[in-house]
Short mmCIF file of C-alpha atoms and ligand atoms in Angstrom, two decimals:
data_model
loop_
_atom_site.label_atom_id
_atom_site.label_comp_id
_atom_site.label_asym_id
_atom_site.label_seq_id
_atom_site.Cartn_x
_atom_site.Cartn_y
_atom_site.Cartn_z
CA MET A 1 -9.79 -25.16 6.45
CA ASP A 2 -12.43 -25.73 9.37
CA ILE A 3 -12.74 -23.19 11.62
CA SER A 4 -10.73 -19.91 12.56
CA VAL A 5 -10.22 -18.91 16.50
CA ILE A 6 -10.41 -15.59 17.45
CA ILE A 7 -9.72 -13.95 20.89
CA PRO A 8 -9.61 -10.83 21.58
CA LEU A 9 -7.93 -9.97 25.02
CA TYR A 10 -6.84 -7.45 27.33
CA ASN A 11 -5.16 -8.41 29.78
CA GLU A 12 -5.79 -12.21 30.54
CA ALA A 13 -2.84 -13.70 30.82
CA GLU A 14 -3.55 -16.54 33.35
CA SER A 15 -6.55 -17.51 31.62
CA LEU A 16 -4.22 -18.00 28.04
CA PRO A 17 -2.38 -21.14 28.63
CA GLU A 18 -5.44 -22.76 30.28
CA LEU A 19 -8.27 -21.62 26.66
CA TYR A 20 -5.26 -22.73 24.36
CA ALA A 21 -4.71 -26.26 25.82
CA TRP A 22 -9.15 -26.54 25.95
CA ILE A 23 -9.55 -25.45 22.48
CA THR A 24 -7.03 -27.61 21.41
CA ARG A 25 -8.51 -30.73 23.04
CA VAL A 26 -11.64 -29.82 21.82
CA MET A 27 -10.33 -29.52 18.09
CA ALA A 28 -8.75 -32.45 18.58
CA GLU A 29 -11.43 -35.03 19.12
CA HIS A 30 -13.53 -33.86 16.30
CA GLY A 31 -10.26 -33.71 13.80
CA TYR A 32 -11.43 -30.37 12.54
CA SER A 33 -8.60 -28.66 10.68
CA TYR A 34 -8.67 -25.34 12.66
CA GLU A 35 -6.21 -21.95 13.54
CA ILE A 36 -6.46 -19.90 16.94
CA ILE A 37 -6.02 -16.47 16.74
CA PHE A 38 -5.02 -14.82 19.58
CA VAL A 39 -5.79 -10.24 18.94
CA ASN A 40 -3.87 -9.46 21.89
CA ASP A 41 -5.66 -5.41 22.41
CA GLY A 42 -2.63 -3.90 24.54
CA SER A 43 -2.88 -5.58 27.05
CA THR A 44 -0.58 -4.64 29.60
CA ASP A 45 -0.10 -7.71 31.79
CA ASP A 46 1.95 -10.63 29.96
CA SER A 47 -0.49 -12.03 27.91
CA TRP A 48 2.01 -11.20 24.90
CA ASN A 49 5.04 -13.52 25.81
CA VAL A 50 2.23 -16.20 26.98
CA ILE A 51 0.88 -15.87 22.54
CA GLU A 52 4.85 -16.09 21.73
CA GLY A 53 5.44 -19.05 23.76
CA ILE A 54 1.97 -21.04 22.42
CA ALA A 55 2.33 -20.09 18.98
CA ALA A 56 6.29 -20.78 18.92
CA LYS A 57 5.17 -24.17 19.66
CA ASP A 58 2.03 -25.39 17.87
CA GLY A 59 1.69 -23.34 14.22
CA GLN A 60 -1.80 -23.13 14.34
CA VAL A 61 -1.39 -20.70 16.86
CA HIS A 62 -1.50 -17.46 15.34
CA GLY A 63 -1.07 -13.74 17.71
CA ILE A 64 -2.03 -9.73 16.02
CA LYS A 65 -0.46 -7.31 18.48
CA PHE A 66 -1.45 -3.29 19.06
CA ARG A 67 0.42 -1.06 20.71
CA ARG A 68 -2.27 0.42 22.71
CA ASN A 69 -5.35 -0.57 23.48
CA TYR A 70 -7.78 -0.01 20.98
CA GLY A 71 -11.46 -2.09 21.95
CA LYS A 72 -12.82 -4.93 21.65
CA SER A 73 -14.63 -4.02 18.43
CA PRO A 74 -11.47 -3.19 16.14
CA ALA A 75 -9.94 -6.85 18.05
CA LEU A 76 -13.38 -8.38 16.47
CA HIS A 77 -12.68 -6.22 13.09
CA CYS A 78 -8.66 -7.02 12.12
CA GLY A 79 -9.41 -11.17 13.42
CA PHE A 80 -12.31 -10.78 10.84
CA ALA A 81 -9.64 -9.98 8.56
CA ALA A 82 -7.40 -13.30 8.78
CA ALA A 83 -9.48 -15.45 9.32
CA GLN A 84 -8.99 -18.19 6.55
CA GLY A 85 -12.04 -20.75 8.34
CA ASP A 86 -14.85 -21.42 6.11
CA VAL A 87 -16.87 -21.28 10.50
CA VAL A 88 -15.18 -18.53 11.96
CA ILE A 89 -15.42 -18.24 15.82
CA THR A 90 -15.51 -15.81 18.22
CA MET A 91 -15.15 -16.05 21.93
CA ASP A 92 -14.31 -14.49 24.96
CA ALA A 93 -10.39 -14.69 26.82
CA ASP A 94 -11.61 -14.99 30.86
CA LEU A 95 -12.55 -18.24 29.82
CA GLN A 96 -16.40 -17.29 30.28
CA ASP A 97 -17.10 -19.34 27.20
CA SER A 98 -17.04 -22.99 26.99
CA PRO A 99 -14.16 -24.36 23.54
CA ASP A 100 -17.50 -27.59 24.24
CA GLU A 101 -19.51 -25.36 22.46
CA ILE A 102 -17.49 -25.65 19.31
CA PRO A 103 -19.45 -28.67 17.32
CA GLU A 104 -22.13 -27.74 17.50
CA LEU A 105 -21.93 -23.89 16.65
CA TYR A 106 -20.15 -26.15 13.86
CA ARG A 107 -22.89 -28.09 12.77
CA MET A 108 -25.56 -25.38 13.21
CA ILE A 109 -23.53 -23.14 10.17
CA THR A 110 -22.37 -26.36 8.67
CA GLU A 111 -25.30 -28.15 8.11
CA GLU A 112 -28.50 -26.51 9.39
CA HIS A 113 -26.47 -22.91 6.98
CA TYR A 114 -27.08 -21.15 9.65
CA ASP A 115 -24.96 -17.66 8.68
CA LEU A 116 -24.33 -16.81 12.04
CA VAL A 117 -25.73 -18.28 15.66
CA SER A 118 -25.13 -16.44 18.88
CA GLY A 119 -24.68 -17.84 22.18
CA TYR A 120 -27.00 -17.34 24.78
CA LYS A 121 -26.21 -17.03 28.10
CA GLN A 122 -29.57 -18.40 29.72
CA LYS A 123 -27.81 -18.96 33.15
CA ARG A 124 -25.51 -16.21 33.52
CA TYR A 125 -22.63 -16.26 36.79
CA ASP A 126 -22.19 -12.55 36.33
CA PRO A 127 -23.09 -9.48 39.84
CA LEU A 128 -26.98 -8.58 38.77
CA SER A 129 -25.49 -4.89 38.31
CA LYS A 130 -24.44 -6.79 35.05
CA THR A 131 -27.52 -8.65 33.51
CA LEU A 132 -30.41 -6.59 34.79
CA PRO A 133 -29.23 -3.95 32.35
CA THR A 134 -28.34 -6.41 29.74
CA LYS A 135 -32.39 -7.38 29.87
CA LEU A 136 -32.89 -4.59 28.68
CA PHE A 137 -30.78 -3.65 26.42
CA ASN A 138 -31.54 -6.66 24.72
CA ALA A 139 -35.88 -6.14 24.17
CA THR A 140 -34.30 -2.80 22.76
CA ALA A 141 -31.92 -4.10 19.99
CA ARG A 142 -34.25 -6.94 19.47
CA ARG A 143 -37.30 -4.06 19.17
CA VAL A 144 -35.34 -1.78 16.64
CA SER A 145 -33.11 -4.39 14.81
CA GLY A 146 -35.96 -6.66 13.73
CA ILE A 147 -33.85 -9.88 14.84
CA ARG A 148 -36.84 -11.65 16.85
CA ASN A 149 -35.47 -14.67 17.65
CA LEU A 150 -32.43 -13.65 19.98
CA HIS A 151 -31.67 -13.20 24.06
CA ASP A 152 -28.45 -12.04 24.08
CA PHE A 153 -26.29 -10.09 21.38
CA ASN A 154 -23.71 -9.12 23.63
CA CYS A 155 -22.18 -12.69 23.79
CA GLY A 156 -18.90 -13.53 23.46
CA LEU A 157 -19.29 -17.08 21.91
CA LYS A 158 -20.45 -16.51 17.79
CA ALA A 159 -20.35 -18.75 14.61
CA TYR A 160 -19.77 -17.10 11.06
CA ARG A 161 -19.91 -18.19 7.86
CA ARG A 162 -17.71 -16.77 6.80
CA ASP A 163 -18.34 -15.17 3.90
CA VAL A 164 -20.44 -13.24 7.17
CA VAL A 165 -17.37 -11.66 9.18
CA LYS A 166 -15.88 -11.15 5.41
CA ASN A 167 -18.12 -8.35 4.60
CA ILE A 168 -18.81 -7.13 8.24
CA GLU A 169 -17.01 -3.40 8.91
CA VAL A 170 -16.84 -3.54 13.20
CA PHE A 171 -15.80 -0.41 14.17
CA GLY A 172 -16.29 1.44 17.22
CA GLU A 173 -17.55 -0.68 19.57
CA MET A 174 -20.41 -2.26 17.43
CA HIS A 175 -19.49 -5.61 19.00
CA ARG A 176 -23.13 -5.73 20.79
CA TYR A 177 -24.56 -4.92 17.85
CA ILE A 178 -22.75 -8.01 15.11
CA PRO A 179 -25.91 -9.64 14.65
CA TYR A 180 -28.06 -5.75 13.29
CA LEU A 181 -24.57 -5.59 11.31
CA ALA A 182 -25.07 -8.69 9.12
CA LYS A 183 -28.74 -8.35 9.18
CA SER A 184 -28.44 -5.53 7.49
CA ALA A 185 -25.04 -6.49 5.08
CA GLY A 186 -28.28 -9.07 4.69
CA PHE A 187 -27.71 -11.89 6.03
CA ASP A 188 -30.04 -13.36 8.13
CA ARG A 189 -30.37 -17.19 9.03
CA ILE A 190 -29.87 -15.86 12.58
CA GLY A 191 -29.51 -18.19 14.98
CA GLU A 192 -29.14 -18.89 19.18
CA LYS A 193 -27.44 -21.74 20.83
CA VAL A 194 -27.35 -21.83 25.22
CA VAL A 195 -24.01 -21.97 26.47
CA HIS A 196 -22.46 -23.07 29.44
CA HIS A 197 -21.11 -19.67 31.43
CA GLN A 198 -18.68 -19.82 34.10
CA ALA A 199 -17.58 -16.79 36.40
CA ARG A 200 -14.56 -15.48 35.69
CA LYS A 201 -11.85 -17.48 37.21
CA PHE A 202 -9.22 -14.11 36.65
CA GLY A 203 -9.40 -11.30 36.09
CA ASN A 204 -11.82 -8.05 36.85
CA THR A 205 -15.15 -7.70 33.75
CA LYS A 206 -13.32 -4.78 31.07
CA PHE A 207 -16.69 -3.38 31.04
CA GLY A 208 -17.96 -2.10 33.73
CA GLY A 209 -19.43 1.05 35.02
CA LEU A 210 -22.89 3.49 33.21
CA ASN A 211 -20.63 4.61 30.78
CA ARG A 212 -21.84 0.19 28.85
CA PHE A 213 -25.34 1.36 28.86
CA VAL A 214 -25.19 4.92 27.30
CA ASN A 215 -22.31 4.39 24.29
CA GLY A 216 -24.20 1.11 23.80
CA TYR A 217 -27.65 2.21 23.86
CA LEU A 218 -26.46 5.66 20.94
CA ASP A 219 -24.26 3.37 19.37
CA LEU A 220 -27.65 0.71 18.86
CA LEU A 221 -29.17 4.40 17.71
CA THR A 222 -26.18 5.70 15.10
CA LEU A 223 -26.87 1.82 13.36
CA TRP A 224 -30.08 2.60 13.29
CA PHE A 225 -30.46 5.80 11.81
CA LEU A 226 -26.88 4.76 9.53
CA ASN A 227 -29.20 2.26 8.10
CA SER A 228 -32.77 3.67 6.97
CA PHE A 229 -31.15 6.45 6.58
CA GLY A 230 -27.41 6.99 6.06
CA LEU A 231 -27.60 6.63 2.21
CA LYS A 232 -30.50 8.92 1.66
CA PRO A 233 -30.44 11.45 4.53
CA MET A 234 -33.06 14.16 2.77
CA HIS A 235 -35.47 11.40 2.96
CA VAL A 236 -35.95 12.18 6.82
CA PHE A 237 -34.81 15.53 6.97
CA GLY A 238 -35.68 17.15 3.86
CA PHE A 239 -39.06 15.50 4.90
CA LEU A 240 -39.23 16.76 8.90
CA GLY A 241 -38.20 20.75 7.25
CA SER A 242 -40.64 21.21 4.52
CA LEU A 243 -43.22 20.25 7.98
CA MET A 244 -41.63 22.35 10.07
CA PHE A 245 -41.84 25.02 7.29
CA ALA A 246 -45.89 23.67 6.18
CA PHE A 247 -46.46 24.43 9.94
CA GLY A 248 -44.65 27.83 10.39
CA PHE A 249 -46.13 29.19 6.73
CA ILE A 250 -49.59 28.43 7.83
CA ALA A 251 -48.88 30.43 11.78
CA CYS A 252 -47.42 33.37 9.44
CA ALA A 253 -51.09 32.90 7.46
CA VAL A 254 -52.93 32.98 10.53
CA VAL A 255 -50.26 36.57 11.83
CA GLY A 256 -51.12 38.49 8.53
CA GLY A 257 -55.19 37.53 8.50
CA ILE A 258 -55.77 38.65 12.64
CA LYS A 259 -53.75 42.12 11.13
CA LEU A 260 -56.06 42.00 7.55
CA VAL A 261 -59.27 41.23 9.02
CA HIS A 262 -58.51 44.24 12.42
CA ILE A 263 -57.69 46.63 8.92
CA CYS A 264 -60.80 45.44 6.78
CA GLU A 265 -62.72 46.44 9.82
CA GLY A 266 -60.79 49.28 10.56
CA THR A 267 -60.65 48.03 14.44
CA PRO A 268 -57.29 49.28 15.18
CA ALA A 269 -54.83 45.93 15.00
CA PRO A 270 -51.96 44.99 18.10
CA LEU A 271 -48.82 43.71 17.67
CA VAL A 272 -47.69 41.19 15.42
CA THR A 273 -45.52 40.79 18.43
CA SER A 274 -48.42 39.42 20.94
CA SER A 275 -50.20 37.41 19.04
CA PRO A 276 -48.37 33.18 19.67
CA TYR A 277 -48.42 32.88 15.91
CA PHE A 278 -45.66 34.44 15.21
CA TYR A 279 -43.12 33.35 18.21
CA ILE A 280 -44.50 29.66 16.68
CA ALA A 281 -43.73 30.56 12.99
CA LEU A 282 -40.81 32.00 14.05
CA THR A 283 -39.30 29.03 15.54
CA MET A 284 -40.95 26.37 13.02
CA MET A 285 -39.09 28.18 9.99
CA ILE A 286 -36.21 28.99 11.11
CA LEU A 287 -35.91 25.03 12.60
CA GLY A 288 -37.67 23.53 8.67
CA THR A 289 -34.70 25.86 7.27
CA GLN A 290 -32.42 24.21 9.24
CA LEU A 291 -33.23 20.67 9.12
CA PHE A 292 -33.56 20.87 5.50
CA VAL A 293 -30.39 22.07 4.87
CA ALA A 294 -28.70 19.64 6.95
CA GLY A 295 -30.27 17.01 4.82
CA PHE A 296 -28.71 18.71 1.67
CA LEU A 297 -25.36 18.44 3.25
CA GLY A 298 -25.48 15.05 4.55
CA GLU A 299 -26.47 14.44 1.11
CA LEU A 300 -23.66 15.87 0.22
CA VAL A 301 -21.31 14.08 2.65
CA SER A 302 -22.61 10.37 1.46
CA ARG A 303 -22.56 10.75 -2.01
CA ASN A 304 -18.77 11.52 -1.69
CA ALA A 305 -18.44 9.54 1.14
CA GLN A 306 -16.22 6.01 0.23
CA GLU A 307 -18.59 3.38 0.99
CA ARG A 308 -21.76 5.04 -1.78
CA ASN A 309 -21.53 2.74 -3.86
CA ASN A 310 -20.28 -0.48 -1.67
CA TYR A 311 -23.40 -3.02 -1.87
CA GLN A 312 -23.29 -6.75 -1.04
CA ILE A 313 -23.28 -8.90 -3.51
CA GLU A 314 -23.40 -12.16 -2.83
CA LYS A 315 -21.78 -14.13 -5.49
CA THR A 316 -21.09 -13.39 -9.34
CA ILE A 317 -20.76 -15.55 -12.42
N1 UDP B 1 -11.48 -7.08 25.69
C1 UDP B 1 -10.48 -6.61 24.69
N2 UDP B 1 -10.04 -5.20 24.52
C2 UDP B 1 -10.74 -4.34 25.54
C3 UDP B 1 -12.05 -5.48 26.20
C4 UDP B 1 -11.99 -6.61 26.65
O1 UDP B 1 -10.00 -7.52 23.92
O2 UDP B 1 -10.90 -3.24 25.57
C5 UDP B 1 -11.71 -8.72 25.65
C6 UDP B 1 -10.52 -8.98 27.18
O3 UDP B 1 -10.50 -10.02 27.04
C7 UDP B 1 -12.33 -10.86 26.53
C8 UDP B 1 -13.59 -9.59 26.04
O4 UDP B 1 -13.32 -8.93 24.79
O5 UDP B 1 -11.78 -11.49 25.88
C9 UDP B 1 -14.67 -9.28 27.10
O6 UDP B 1 -14.54 -8.70 27.60
P1 UDP B 1 -14.29 -9.03 29.49
O7 UDP B 1 -15.06 -10.64 29.62
O8 UDP B 1 -14.14 -8.10 30.51
O9 UDP B 1 -16.41 -8.52 29.52
P2 UDP B 1 -17.18 -9.14 30.28
O10 UDP B 1 -17.54 -10.72 30.06
O11 UDP B 1 -17.64 -8.68 32.08
O12 UDP B 1 -19.36 -8.60 29.43
MG1 MG B 2 -16.23 -11.66 30.10
#
């Protein structure tokens, strides 16, 4: 099978028939063999009935129905697990992404040998409250992930070589960072294609509000940490802990030294608690020990984690 199209959706009943018809038209024009997988993320509207209606008439259409709303990442995760096509394409259900982009995305994966091609909504039809923070978000993500050529990490329209989706795990709200996940798994041919973007026709955005940014940045921090130190927490905590402890020790020596000097000179020594070094020594040593213990516990946890020895093996013969 050439292409699997995966569409996560939450309350998008009005858009589905048009989206389905459009995708089918594009696929027929190019003669691809394909499947469409609708992942209904706990919609409370008529979406599932619409999907059932479409699937009853067209064997190339499949549906996955969540019992409740889990989020876009879990929806993508289950879609990825079910996908059978050589190239997997994800797109939003709200008709903001155009199925006309599919042939070119497919060509970039199969002929230009990209692992992942992300859409880039150069001209966006979203309110400023959405586009401005997105710019900032993308700049940070580019820096942290080291994927310098991507302008739009969170574009819903993306194409993947099948290996990529079978070897990454999208969880929580990590759909924003799929290129980063792919890169961490060793898929580094990541490209970008400028895509058309349209204003939402029906319904409202499901990702509004400030929450999105706070969570987005925390997720990025988690990924960065997992990626750099996830399997060796002692290397970061142990280092910091030892460093702090060393400073604490020096401060302690200073306090002791001052006391000694006074005793040798026979002058009355001040109380250790009147020296700032005393407090520095105290905090540094306590913090140092705690960091060290945190690293040690992290090490124990990661040694017991199920994934400790899940390495990406591309091929075996
Ligand atoms: N979506 C989903 N589960 C959710 C929220 C959104 O499957 O909990 C889907 C939604 O139906 C749409 C896509 O994710 O197909 C992108 O959502 P939306 O268009 O609201 O995001 P925006 O384009 O505003 O960033
Ligand atoms: Mg949208």
